[in-house]
Each structure stands twice: as C-alpha cells, then as structure tokens.
Coordinates of C-alpha atoms and ligand atoms in Angstrom, one line a residue:
X104 CA 32.8 208.4 90.7
X105 CA 33.0 208.7 94.5
X106 CA 32.4 212.3 95.5
X107 CA 35.8 214.1 95.5
X108 CA 35.6 215.2 99.2
X109 CA 35.1 211.8 100.5
X110 CA 37.4 209.7 98.4
X111 CA 40.9 208.5 98.9
X112 CA 43.6 210.5 97.2
X113 CA 44.8 207.7 95.0
X114 CA 48.2 207.6 93.2
X115 CA 47.9 206.5 89.6
X116 CA 50.6 205.2 87.2
X117 CA 49.7 204.8 83.6
X118 CA 52.0 202.7 81.4
X119 CA 52.3 204.1 77.9
X120 CA 51.4 207.4 76.3
X121 CA 49.6 206.1 73.2
X122 CA 46.0 206.7 72.4
X123 CA 44.8 204.7 75.4
X124 CA 47.3 206.1 77.9
X125 CA 46.5 209.7 76.9
X126 CA 42.8 208.8 77.2
X127 CA 43.4 207.6 80.8
X128 CA 45.2 210.8 81.6
X129 CA 42.3 212.9 80.3
X130 CA 39.7 210.9 82.1
X131 CA 41.6 210.9 85.4
X132 CA 42.1 214.6 85.3
X133 CA 38.5 215.1 84.4
X134 CA 37.5 213.0 87.4
X135 CA 39.5 215.3 89.6
X136 CA 42.5 213.1 90.3
X137 CA 45.8 214.7 90.0
X138 CA 48.4 212.3 91.5
X139 CA 49.1 210.7 88.1
X140 CA 52.3 209.8 86.2
X141 CA 52.3 208.4 82.7
X142 CA 55.5 206.6 81.9
X143 CA 56.4 206.5 78.2
X144 CA 59.4 204.5 76.9
X145 CA 59.9 206.8 73.9
X146 CA 60.4 210.5 73.6
X147 CA 57.0 211.3 72.2
X148 CA 53.4 210.3 72.7
X149 CA 51.4 208.4 70.0
X150 CA 52.1 204.7 70.4
X151 CA 51.5 202.9 67.1
X152 CA 51.1 206.3 65.3
X153 CA 54.5 207.3 66.5
X154 CA 56.2 204.0 65.6
X155 CA 54.6 203.5 62.2
X156 CA 55.6 206.1 59.7
X157 CA 55.8 204.0 56.6
X158 CA 54.8 205.5 53.2
X159 CA 51.1 205.3 52.6
X160 CA 50.3 204.9 56.4
X161 CA 46.5 205.5 56.7
X162 CA 43.9 204.3 59.2
X163 CA 41.2 202.3 57.6
X164 CA 38.6 203.6 60.0
X165 CA 36.9 206.9 58.8
X166 CA 38.7 210.0 60.1
X167 CA 35.7 211.4 62.0
X168 CA 35.1 208.1 63.7
X169 CA 38.8 207.7 64.6
X170 CA 38.7 210.4 67.3
X171 CA 38.0 210.5 71.0
X172 CA 34.2 211.0 71.2
X173 CA 34.8 214.2 73.3
X174 CA 37.3 215.7 70.9
X175 CA 36.0 215.9 67.3
X176 CA 38.4 217.2 64.6
X177 CA 37.0 219.3 61.8
X178 CA 40.3 219.4 60.0
X179 CA 40.8 215.9 58.8
X180 CA 42.1 216.1 55.2
X181 CA 40.6 212.8 53.9
X182 CA 37.8 210.4 54.5
X183 CA 40.5 208.0 55.9
X184 CA 43.0 209.7 58.1
X185 CA 46.7 209.7 57.1
X186 CA 49.0 208.5 59.9
X187 CA 50.9 211.8 60.4
X188 CA 47.5 213.6 60.9
X189 CA 46.5 211.1 63.5
X190 CA 49.8 211.7 65.3
X191 CA 49.2 215.5 65.2
X192 CA 45.7 215.0 66.5
X193 CA 46.9 213.0 69.5
X194 CA 49.8 215.4 70.2
X195 CA 47.4 218.4 70.1
X196 CA 44.8 216.7 72.3
X197 CA 47.4 215.7 74.8
X198 CA 48.5 219.3 75.2
X199 CA 44.9 220.7 75.2
X200 CA 43.9 218.5 78.1
X201 CA 47.1 219.1 80.0
X202 CA 48.1 215.5 79.8
X203 CA 51.6 216.4 78.5
X204 CA 52.5 217.6 82.0
X205 CA 51.8 214.1 83.4
X206 CA 54.2 212.2 81.1
X207 CA 57.7 211.1 81.9
X208 CA 59.3 210.4 78.5
X209 CA 62.2 208.0 77.8
X210 CA 61.2 205.9 80.9
X211 CA 60.4 202.3 80.2
X212 CA 58.8 200.4 83.0
X213 CA 60.7 197.2 83.5
X214 CA 59.2 195.8 86.7
X215 CA 55.9 196.2 88.4
X216 CA 55.4 194.3 91.7
X217 CA 52.5 194.3 94.1
X218 CA 53.7 194.5 97.7
X219 CA 52.1 195.8 101.0
X220 CA 49.0 196.9 99.2
X221 CA 50.7 199.0 96.5
X222 CA 52.3 198.6 93.1
X223 CA 56.1 199.2 93.1
X224 CA 57.4 200.1 89.7
X225 CA 60.9 200.4 88.4
X226 CA 62.0 202.1 85.1
X227 CA 64.9 201.0 82.9
X228 CA 66.9 204.1 84.0
X229 CA 66.4 203.2 87.7
X230 CA 63.5 205.4 88.8
X231 CA 61.3 203.8 91.5
X232 CA 57.7 204.7 91.9
X233 CA 54.6 203.5 93.8
X234 CA 51.0 203.5 92.8
X235 CA 47.6 202.5 94.2
X236 CA 46.3 201.9 90.7
X237 CA 48.1 200.9 87.6
X238 CA 46.6 201.3 84.1
X239 CA 48.5 199.3 81.5
X240 CA 47.9 201.1 78.2
X241 CA 50.8 199.5 76.3
X242 CA 49.0 198.6 73.1
X243 CA 48.7 195.3 71.3
X244 CA 50.8 195.5 68.2
X245 CA 54.1 197.1 69.3
X246 CA 56.7 194.3 69.2
X247 CA 57.7 193.8 65.5
X248 CA 57.7 190.3 64.3
X249 CA 61.0 189.8 62.5
X250 CA 60.9 186.9 60.1
X251 CA 63.6 184.2 60.3
X252 CA 64.6 184.2 56.6
X253 CA 68.0 182.6 55.9
X254 CA 70.6 185.1 54.8
X255 CA 68.8 188.2 56.1
X256 CA 72.1 189.5 57.6
X257 CA 73.9 189.2 54.3
X258 CA 71.8 191.8 52.4
X259 CA 74.0 194.6 51.2
X260 CA 71.1 197.1 50.7
X261 CA 68.8 198.5 53.3
X262 CA 66.4 196.2 55.2
X263 CA 64.1 197.2 58.0
X264 CA 60.7 196.3 59.6
X265 CA 57.9 198.6 58.6
X266 CA 57.4 199.9 62.1
X267 CA 61.1 201.0 62.1
X268 CA 61.0 202.7 58.7
X269 CA 64.3 204.3 57.9
X270 CA 63.5 207.6 56.2
X271 CA 67.1 208.3 55.3
X272 CA 66.9 205.5 52.7
X273 CA 65.9 206.8 49.2
X274 CA 63.0 205.0 47.5
X275 CA 62.4 207.0 44.4
X276 CA 63.7 205.1 41.4
X277 CA 65.0 202.3 43.5
X278 CA 64.3 198.5 43.4
X279 CA 62.1 197.8 46.5
X280 CA 60.9 194.5 47.9
X281 CA 57.9 194.5 50.4
X282 CA 57.5 191.3 52.3
X283 CA 54.0 190.7 53.6
X284 CA 50.4 191.3 52.5
X285 CA 48.7 192.5 55.7
X286 CA 47.1 196.0 56.0
X287 CA 50.6 197.4 56.3
X288 CA 52.1 195.7 53.2
X289 CA 49.1 196.6 51.1
X290 CA 49.3 200.3 52.0
X291 CA 53.0 200.5 51.2
X292 CA 52.5 198.8 47.8
X293 CA 49.9 201.4 46.9
X294 CA 52.2 204.3 48.0
X295 CA 55.4 203.0 46.4
X296 CA 53.9 201.8 43.1
X297 CA 54.4 205.2 41.5
X298 CA 57.8 205.9 43.1
X299 CA 60.0 202.8 42.9
X300 CA 61.7 201.8 39.7
X301 CA 60.8 198.2 40.5
X302 CA 58.5 197.1 43.2
X303 CA 58.2 193.4 44.2
X304 CA 55.4 192.4 46.6
X305 CA 56.3 189.1 48.3
X306 CA 53.0 187.6 49.0
X307 CA 53.0 184.3 51.0
X308 CA 49.2 184.3 51.4
X309 CA 46.9 186.5 49.3
X310 CA 44.3 188.7 51.0
X311 CA 40.7 189.7 50.2
X312 CA 40.5 193.4 49.6
X313 CA 37.4 195.4 50.5
X314 CA 37.1 198.5 48.2
X315 CA 36.8 201.8 50.0
X316 CA 36.6 205.4 49.0
X317 CA 39.2 207.8 50.2
X318 CA 38.8 211.2 48.8
X319 CA 40.0 214.5 50.3
X320 CA 37.5 216.7 52.1
X321 CA 37.0 220.1 50.3
X322 CA 37.8 223.3 52.1
X323 CA 34.0 224.1 52.1
X324 CA 33.3 220.8 53.9
X325 CA 36.0 221.5 56.5
X326 CA 34.6 225.0 57.1
X327 CA 31.2 223.6 57.6
X328 CA 32.5 221.0 60.1
X329 CA 34.3 223.9 62.0
X330 CA 31.2 226.1 62.0
X331 CA 28.6 223.5 62.8
X332 CA 29.2 221.3 66.0
X333 CA 26.1 219.3 65.3
X334 CA 27.3 218.3 61.8
X335 CA 30.7 217.4 63.3
X336 CA 29.0 215.2 65.9
X337 CA 27.0 213.6 63.1
X338 CA 30.2 212.9 61.2
X339 CA 31.7 211.1 64.2
X340 CA 28.7 208.8 64.3
X341 CA 27.9 208.9 60.6
X342 CA 24.9 206.5 60.3
X343 CA 26.1 204.6 57.3
X344 CA 29.5 203.8 58.9
X345 CA 27.8 202.9 62.2
X346 CA 25.4 200.6 60.4
X347 CA 28.3 199.0 58.5
X348 CA 30.3 198.4 61.7
X349 CA 27.3 196.8 63.2
X350 CA 26.6 194.6 60.1
X351 CA 30.3 193.6 60.0
X352 CA 30.7 192.8 63.7
X353 CA 27.5 190.7 63.5
X354 CA 28.7 188.9 60.4
X355 CA 32.0 188.0 62.1
X356 CA 30.0 186.3 64.8
X357 CA 27.8 184.5 62.3
X358 CA 29.9 183.4 59.4
X359 CA 26.9 181.9 57.6
X360 CA 24.8 185.0 57.9
X361 CA 23.6 186.8 54.7
X362 CA 25.7 189.8 55.8
X363 CA 28.9 187.7 55.7
X364 CA 27.9 186.3 52.3
X365 CA 27.4 189.8 51.1
X366 CA 30.9 190.8 52.3
X367 CA 32.3 187.8 50.4
X368 CA 30.4 188.7 47.3
X369 CA 31.8 192.3 47.4
X370 CA 35.4 191.3 47.8
X371 CA 35.1 188.6 45.1
X372 CA 33.6 191.1 42.7
X373 CA 36.3 193.6 43.5
X374 CA 38.9 191.1 42.4
X375 CA 37.0 190.1 39.3
X376 CA 36.3 193.7 38.2
X377 CA 39.6 195.3 39.0
X378 CA 42.3 192.8 38.1
X379 CA 42.5 192.4 34.3
X380 CA 45.1 189.8 33.8
X381 CA 43.6 186.3 34.7
X382 CA 47.0 185.0 35.8
X383 CA 47.5 187.9 38.2
X384 CA 43.9 187.6 39.4
X385 CA 44.5 183.9 40.4
X386 CA 47.8 184.9 42.2
X387 CA 45.7 187.4 44.2
X388 CA 42.8 185.1 45.0
X389 CA 42.8 183.8 48.6
X390 CA 41.6 180.2 49.3
X391 CA 40.0 181.1 52.6
X392 CA 36.9 183.1 53.5
X393 CA 36.8 186.9 53.5
X394 CA 37.4 188.5 56.9
X395 CA 39.1 185.3 58.2
X396 CA 42.2 187.3 58.4
X397 CA 41.6 190.9 59.4
X398 CA 39.9 192.3 56.3
X399 CA 41.9 194.8 54.3
X400 CA 40.2 198.0 53.1
X401 CA 42.0 199.6 50.2
X402 CA 40.9 202.1 47.5
X403 CA 43.8 201.3 45.1
X404 CA 45.8 198.1 45.9
X405 CA 44.6 196.3 42.8
X406 CA 45.4 199.3 40.6
X407 CA 48.9 199.6 42.3
X408 CA 49.9 196.0 41.6
X409 CA 49.0 196.4 37.9
X410 CA 51.2 199.4 37.4
X411 CA 54.3 199.0 35.2
X412 CA 57.3 197.9 37.3
X413 CA 55.2 196.2 40.0
X414 CA 55.4 192.4 40.4
X415 CA 53.6 190.0 42.8
X416 CA 56.0 187.2 43.8
X417 CA 54.0 184.3 45.3
X418 CA 55.0 181.1 47.0
X419 CA 57.3 182.2 49.8
X420 CA 60.9 183.2 50.1
X421 CA 63.8 180.8 50.0
X422 CA 66.5 183.2 51.2
X423 CA 67.9 186.7 51.2
X424 CA 71.2 187.1 49.3
X425 CA 73.5 190.1 49.3
X426 CA 71.9 191.5 46.2
X427 CA 68.2 190.6 46.8
X428 CA 65.6 188.0 47.5
X429 CA 65.4 184.5 46.1
X430 CA 61.8 183.1 45.9
X431 CA 61.1 179.5 46.7
X432 CA 60.5 178.9 43.0
X433 CA 64.2 179.8 42.4
X434 CA 63.5 183.3 40.9
X435 CA 66.0 185.9 42.0
X436 CA 64.8 189.5 42.6
X437 CA 67.6 192.1 42.7
X438 CA 66.7 194.8 45.2
X439 CA 68.1 197.9 46.8
X440 CA 65.7 198.1 49.8
X441 CA 63.6 195.4 51.6
X442 CA 60.7 196.4 53.8
X443 CA 59.5 193.7 56.2
X444 CA 55.8 194.2 56.5
X445 CA 55.7 191.0 58.6
X446 CA 53.5 192.2 61.4
X447 CA 53.8 192.1 65.2
X448 CA 53.9 189.7 68.1
X449 CA 50.4 190.2 69.2
X450 CA 50.7 188.3 72.5
X451 CA 53.1 190.6 74.2
X452 CA 50.9 193.3 75.7
X453 CA 52.9 194.7 78.7
X454 CA 55.8 192.3 78.3
X455 CA 58.8 192.2 78.4
X456 CA 58.0 194.0 81.6
X457 CA 58.3 191.8 84.7
X458 CA 54.9 191.9 86.5
X459 CA 54.4 190.2 89.8
X460 CA 51.0 190.3 91.5
X461 CA 49.7 189.4 95.0
X462 CA 51.6 186.6 96.8
X463 CA 54.5 186.6 94.2
X464 CA 52.3 185.4 91.3
X465 CA 54.2 186.1 88.1
X466 CA 52.3 187.3 85.0
X467 CA 54.5 185.3 82.7
X468 CA 53.5 182.1 84.6
X469 CA 49.8 183.1 84.6
X470 CA 50.1 183.7 80.9
X471 CA 52.3 180.8 80.0
X472 CA 49.6 179.2 77.8
X473 CA 48.2 182.5 76.5
X474 CA 47.3 186.0 77.6
X475 CA 44.0 186.1 79.5
X476 CA 42.1 188.7 81.4
X477 CA 38.5 189.0 82.6
X478 CA 36.8 191.0 79.9
X479 CA 40.3 192.0 78.7
X480 CA 40.6 194.2 81.7
X481 CA 41.5 192.5 85.0
X482 CA 43.6 189.5 86.1
X483 CA 43.1 187.6 89.3
X484 CA 45.8 188.3 91.9
X485 CA 46.8 191.5 90.1
X486 CA 44.7 193.9 92.1
X487 CA 44.1 197.5 91.0
X488 CA 45.8 196.7 87.8
X489 CA 43.7 197.4 84.7
X490 CA 44.3 197.0 81.0
X491 CA 43.1 199.0 78.1
X492 CA 43.0 197.0 74.8
X493 CA 44.1 194.0 76.8
X494 CA 44.1 190.3 75.7
X495 CA 41.3 188.9 73.5
X496 CA 39.9 192.4 73.3
X497 CA 39.7 193.5 69.6
X498 CA 36.2 193.9 68.4
X499 CA 36.0 193.3 64.6
X500 CA 38.1 195.6 62.4
X501 CA 37.0 198.7 64.2
X502 CA 38.2 201.8 66.1
X503 CA 40.3 200.9 69.1
X504 CA 39.6 204.4 70.4
X505 CA 35.9 203.5 70.8
X506 CA 36.8 200.2 72.4
X507 CA 39.2 202.0 74.9
X508 CA 36.6 204.6 75.8
X509 CA 34.1 201.9 76.7
X510 CA 36.7 200.0 78.6
X511 CA 37.6 203.2 80.5
X512 CA 34.0 203.6 81.5
X513 CA 34.1 200.1 83.0
X514 CA 37.5 200.6 84.7
X515 CA 36.5 203.9 86.2
X516 CA 33.7 202.1 88.2
X517 CA 36.3 199.6 89.6
X518 CA 38.6 202.5 90.5
X519 CA 35.6 204.1 92.3
X520 CA 35.3 201.1 94.6
X521 CA 38.9 201.7 95.8
X522 CA 38.5 205.5 95.9
X523 CA 35.3 205.4 97.9
X524 CA 37.0 203.1 100.5
X525 CA 34.6 200.2 99.7
X526 CA 37.8 198.2 99.3
X527 CA 41.5 198.6 99.0
X528 CA 42.0 196.0 96.3
X529 CA 39.9 194.9 93.4
X530 CA 40.6 192.2 90.9
X531 CA 38.7 189.6 89.0
X532 CA 37.9 186.3 90.8
X533 CA 39.8 183.3 89.3
X534 CA 36.6 181.4 88.8
X535 CA 35.0 184.4 87.0
X536 CA 38.0 184.4 84.6
X537 CA 37.8 180.7 84.1
X538 CA 34.1 180.8 83.2
X539 CA 34.5 183.9 81.0
X540 CA 37.4 182.3 79.2
X541 CA 35.6 179.0 78.6
X542 CA 32.6 180.9 77.1
X543 CA 34.8 183.2 75.1
X544 CA 36.9 180.5 73.6
X545 CA 33.8 178.4 72.6
X546 CA 32.3 181.5 70.9
X547 CA 35.6 182.6 69.3
X548 CA 36.1 179.2 67.6
X549 CA 32.9 179.7 65.7
X550 CA 33.6 183.2 64.5
X551 CA 34.8 183.9 60.9
X552 CA 38.3 184.3 62.4
X553 CA 38.3 180.6 63.2
X554 CA 37.1 179.5 59.8
X555 CA 40.5 178.2 58.6
X556 CA 43.4 180.6 57.9
X557 CA 46.5 181.8 59.6
X558 CA 46.4 185.3 61.2
X559 CA 47.7 187.3 64.1
X560 CA 44.2 187.0 65.6
X561 CA 44.9 183.4 66.5
X562 CA 46.6 182.4 69.7
X563 CA 49.2 179.7 70.1
X564 CA 46.5 177.1 70.1
X565 CA 44.8 178.5 67.0
X566 CA 41.9 180.1 68.9
X567 CA 40.9 183.6 67.8
X568 CA 42.1 186.0 70.5
X569 CA 39.3 188.4 69.9
X570 CA 36.0 189.6 71.3
X571 CA 33.7 186.9 69.9
X572 CA 30.3 188.5 70.4
X573 CA 28.5 191.4 68.9
X574 CA 29.5 195.0 69.3
X575 CA 26.2 195.6 71.2
X576 CA 27.1 192.9 73.7
X577 CA 30.5 194.6 74.2
X578 CA 28.8 197.9 74.9
X579 CA 26.3 196.2 77.3
X580 CA 29.1 194.4 79.2
X581 CA 31.2 197.6 79.4
X582 CA 28.3 199.6 80.8
X583 CA 28.9 198.3 84.3
X584 CA 31.2 195.5 85.8
X585 CA 29.4 192.5 87.2
X586 CA 30.7 193.0 90.7
X587 CA 30.0 189.4 91.7
X588 CA 32.9 188.5 89.4
X589 CA 35.3 190.7 91.4
X590 CA 37.1 190.0 94.7
X591 CA 37.1 193.1 96.9
X592 CA 39.7 193.1 99.7
Ligands
LIG813 P1 50.0 191.1 59.5 O1 48.5 191.4 59.2 O2 50.3 190.2 60.6 O3 50.6 190.6 58.1 C1 51.9 190.1 58.1 C2 52.2 189.7 56.7 O4 53.6 189.2 56.6 C3 51.4 188.5 56.2 O5 51.1 188.7 54.9 C4 52.3 187.3 56.4 O6 52.0 186.2 55.6 C5 53.6 188.0 56.0 N1 54.8 187.2 56.6 C6 55.1 187.1 57.9 N2 56.3 186.4 58.0 C7 56.7 186.1 56.7 C8 57.8 185.4 56.1 N3 58.7 184.8 56.9 N4 57.8 185.3 54.8 C9 56.9 185.8 54.0 N5 55.8 186.5 54.5 C10 55.7 186.6 55.8 O7 50.8 192.5 59.8 P2 50.4 194.0 59.4 O8 50.2 194.1 57.9 O9 51.5 194.8 60.0 O10 49.1 194.3 60.1 C11 48.9 194.0 61.5 C12 47.7 194.7 62.0 O11 48.0 196.1 62.2 C13 46.5 194.8 61.1 O12 45.8 193.6 61.0 C14 45.8 195.9 61.7 O13 45.1 195.4 62.9 C15 46.9 196.8 62.1 N6 47.0 197.8 61.0 C16 45.9 198.6 60.8 C17 46.0 199.5 59.8 C18 44.8 200.3 59.6 O14 44.6 200.9 58.6 N7 43.9 200.5 60.6 C19 47.1 199.6 59.0 C20 48.2 198.8 59.2 C21 48.1 197.9 60.2 P3 51.0 185.1 55.9 O15 49.6 185.7 55.8 O16 51.3 184.0 55.0 O17 51.2 184.8 57.4

C-alpha cells in the first residue's frame, strides 16, 4: 500500500455486504482508508447466508476453513458449519471490525456510471453518491432460478424457492415435494426426511454423492480451540483438508488423472454400499462423470431417501396441479408444500444494475455473449471497478472466502496505483482480456466440468465458467497483477 501520508484520500463504494463486501470493508479500514460506504440492498449483512435459511442449510467446507484467515472461530458446533452459525459469525465479525458503521442498509444500487473520472452511483431510493473506486461484491448465486413448470400458479398449497424459504409454513407431518437435486435439494431432503409425513424428491438428473463426516465438536475440543491459538490456526489449515483440496482441484483440471479416478471410485462405492434396493440404486445412479456437476458432499443423503415416507420421483415434471405435482410418467403426487431447489442464475453478478463505463460503454453490451473479466476482477473501460468472486472465478468446490481474500490481495495492489498517484484510472487492457479469455476457455473445456453434463458451471455456450487451472496457479496469479495487462491513465 502507498504510505498513508502521501496517498490520495480515495472515496470507496462497496456494493453488497455479504462475505466479500464485509471483507473489503475490513481490509480498507485496516489499510487506513475511512471514506467508505457499503451499500446493501437488504436489511442485514450476510449475502447468501442471509438469503438461504432452508432446513438443513450447512456449508460443505469444513467449519474452521470456512472463516476469514484473520478471524478464526473456536466455537463452531460441527465439522461442517450450519448456515445460521455462519450468519452469526459474519455478523459478529462485521461488528468487531467496525464495518457495520460503513453499511447503508436497504439501499440497492441501481446505476453505476463512470463520468469525469469518477463513478456516479444511484440507489433505488434515489440516493446519489460518487466514488473513486467501486468494489462489486454482489455474489454469484443470488438471483433464484424459477423453473417454468406449467400450472405453477394453480397450486393451492405453499410453493417457494429455497432461497426464499417461508418459515411460517408448517412442515412437520406434511406432504412435501422438493424439486431439484443440487447441493441445496440434497441438504433439504436429509433434513426433512424425519419430519415430513411424505417427502417426494423430484430428481431430473441424479447426482454423485461424496460421503463426508459431520460430527459435533465436543465441549473439550472447543475449549482447547479457545485456549490454544496455535491449534486454532492449525484447524484453519488442517493438513488433510488442505491436501484434499489440492488433490481435488488438480483432478478437476486433469479428468484422467488417478486422483479423479479415485474420486469416482469413492462415489460409486458410496452408492453401492449405502443404497440397498437395486431399483432405487439405479434411479440414483448418474450417467456422467463424478464432479462434472459441482460434487455434492453429504453424510446422510442416501440414508434419508431410504427412510419410510420418502420417495425419489425421476424423469421430470409434467405439470403442477392445484393439489400437487404430476410427473412426466403420469404419476400424481399430492402435496401440501413444494420447495423449488432449482438453483440460481449464475450469470447475473452485479446485474440488474445498469453499469456504464468509460465513453458510455454499457456492461450489458460488453457481456452480451457471456460475463467476462480479466482474472475475474477487472473489465476494460470500467476503470477502478473491481470484482470479488467475479465471472469465471470459482476454484473447484472450495471456500469462496479463501478465493476472495486472494482476490483482495490482488485488487489492493491496483488500488495502490491510484492511491499513490501513479495513475488516476486503472483497468485491464482489452487485448489482455482477449488473450486471457482465449486461454481460459481452451483450458476450461478440458476440465471435468466440460466432460458432458448440464450444470450451472456452464455458460450459454456450454463452456465451464470456472477457474480452469490448479489452485496453486490461482494463488500465484493473485500474488501480484501483471501490470503490463493494465491500462494506467
Ligand atoms: P443447482 O446445483 O443448480 O441445482 C438445481 C437443481 O434443480 C438441479 O437438480 C436441476 O436439475 C433442478 N432443476 C432445475 N430446473 C428444474 C425443472 N424445471 N424441473 C426439475 N428440476 C429442475 O442449485 P443448488 O442446489 O441451489 O446449488 C447451487 C450451488 O449453490 C451449488 O452448486 C453450490 O455452489 C452452492 N451451494 C453450496 C452449498 C454448500 O454446502 N457449500 C449448499 C447449497 C448450495 P438438472 O440437474 O437436471 O438441471
């Protein structure tokens, strides 16, 4: 960072107070900046952990690894953190670092326009603001994908998307349908399998399931985490998990590696060993490679679908009727509640916000084919505008917190160029983005995500919209921007 005495007093606007927006606030304060506003469209922080409150909500990244590196938490209740605890953790951390004072809640940014060397922002309620630097921390999976199922409006019971869970609706002893077999649908099935009178899992495409342990930490363990900072640090970087992450990210990049074959063998064995009924086993058997869709980690999904009252309905949905769902095989399932675990529109990022860069260049036009950004962070003609968890960014199945921290380290060096007076505007060069994108696309096609299945990882042209190289390469690239790829004005 430029030394504080010599640098410009920059004005920052951060969009979104989820994990990445709060991180930005913490890091900016830590660097001595204090002219910062974080605009948040909702009335609380938390992003995905605020919006998702469905039964069974758990993160499949180990608790101690799902923390900011600088803020370990000795009090996680389980090996895998429940959603509500994650939300508490972020709320606590936001207050502890004084970031709560920077946030303007219930203010959705609608427009963001670069004029006269500054960003001009407008909120839905009519507030205008200006910024030298904008950080877009809007998240990836925040616009629910509502399926177009005929008759959906005719349903007389309760129907909602899983990211809009209606907690006033009773579930115990009810007949519940869950549409979708992603990480969300699988967690809900596990949670409701002991509560609903009848639970129907509408599975259009089966998923491979990776077994995972999720026990509670004992009080003794938590006390030792509290009393031993070294142990807590060790837990954050627990060697077995770190090695698994590395093995998995490498396997994604090399679908024919022994590591990927080992993953496939584990998920196949999980299905063979844990689903007793051969007919059900075949219903649950995917016909594509493991990890082609985002791999699902579950300690108990197979157990849940074999409980009395739980049924797996395959083959798609014909329509929704006033009393329930009719499958495409003609079977009718009478239901009181339908939960749509149908995922998210993963290509939205900051949109529907209207963003206009230098010389009137509109983001919607630049992204008309697909969202693109140099290293997921910077877009040509959108100077001093940086994204956290931007397009084509996800690295494997793993912690977006870790990814965001590395991206912040990279962005902070670009901010430094402006703060030090070396330039007033910094953005990726168009030719750098073109070259990066060409290389990324070629690599992405040969990852496991491109091995022949449908998933939210694929863009409109069927190319995986992910980081296509190893985690090591991600870390190396994020260590320092290649400044030749940037235009400094
Ligand atoms: P998703 O992975 O996109 O899954 C959506 C599901 O809905 C799929 O099974 C899809 O079937 C089905 N579907 C969509 N439209 C349908 C229709 N019209 N009729 C029938 N089925 C339909 O969504 P998600 O489960 O919400 O997960 C999204 C992502 O959120 C995850 O991949 C993960 O990144 C994140 N997440 C993470 C965790 C965690 O523990 N870390 C937990 C939950 C979510 P097809 O497969 O046939 O398309």
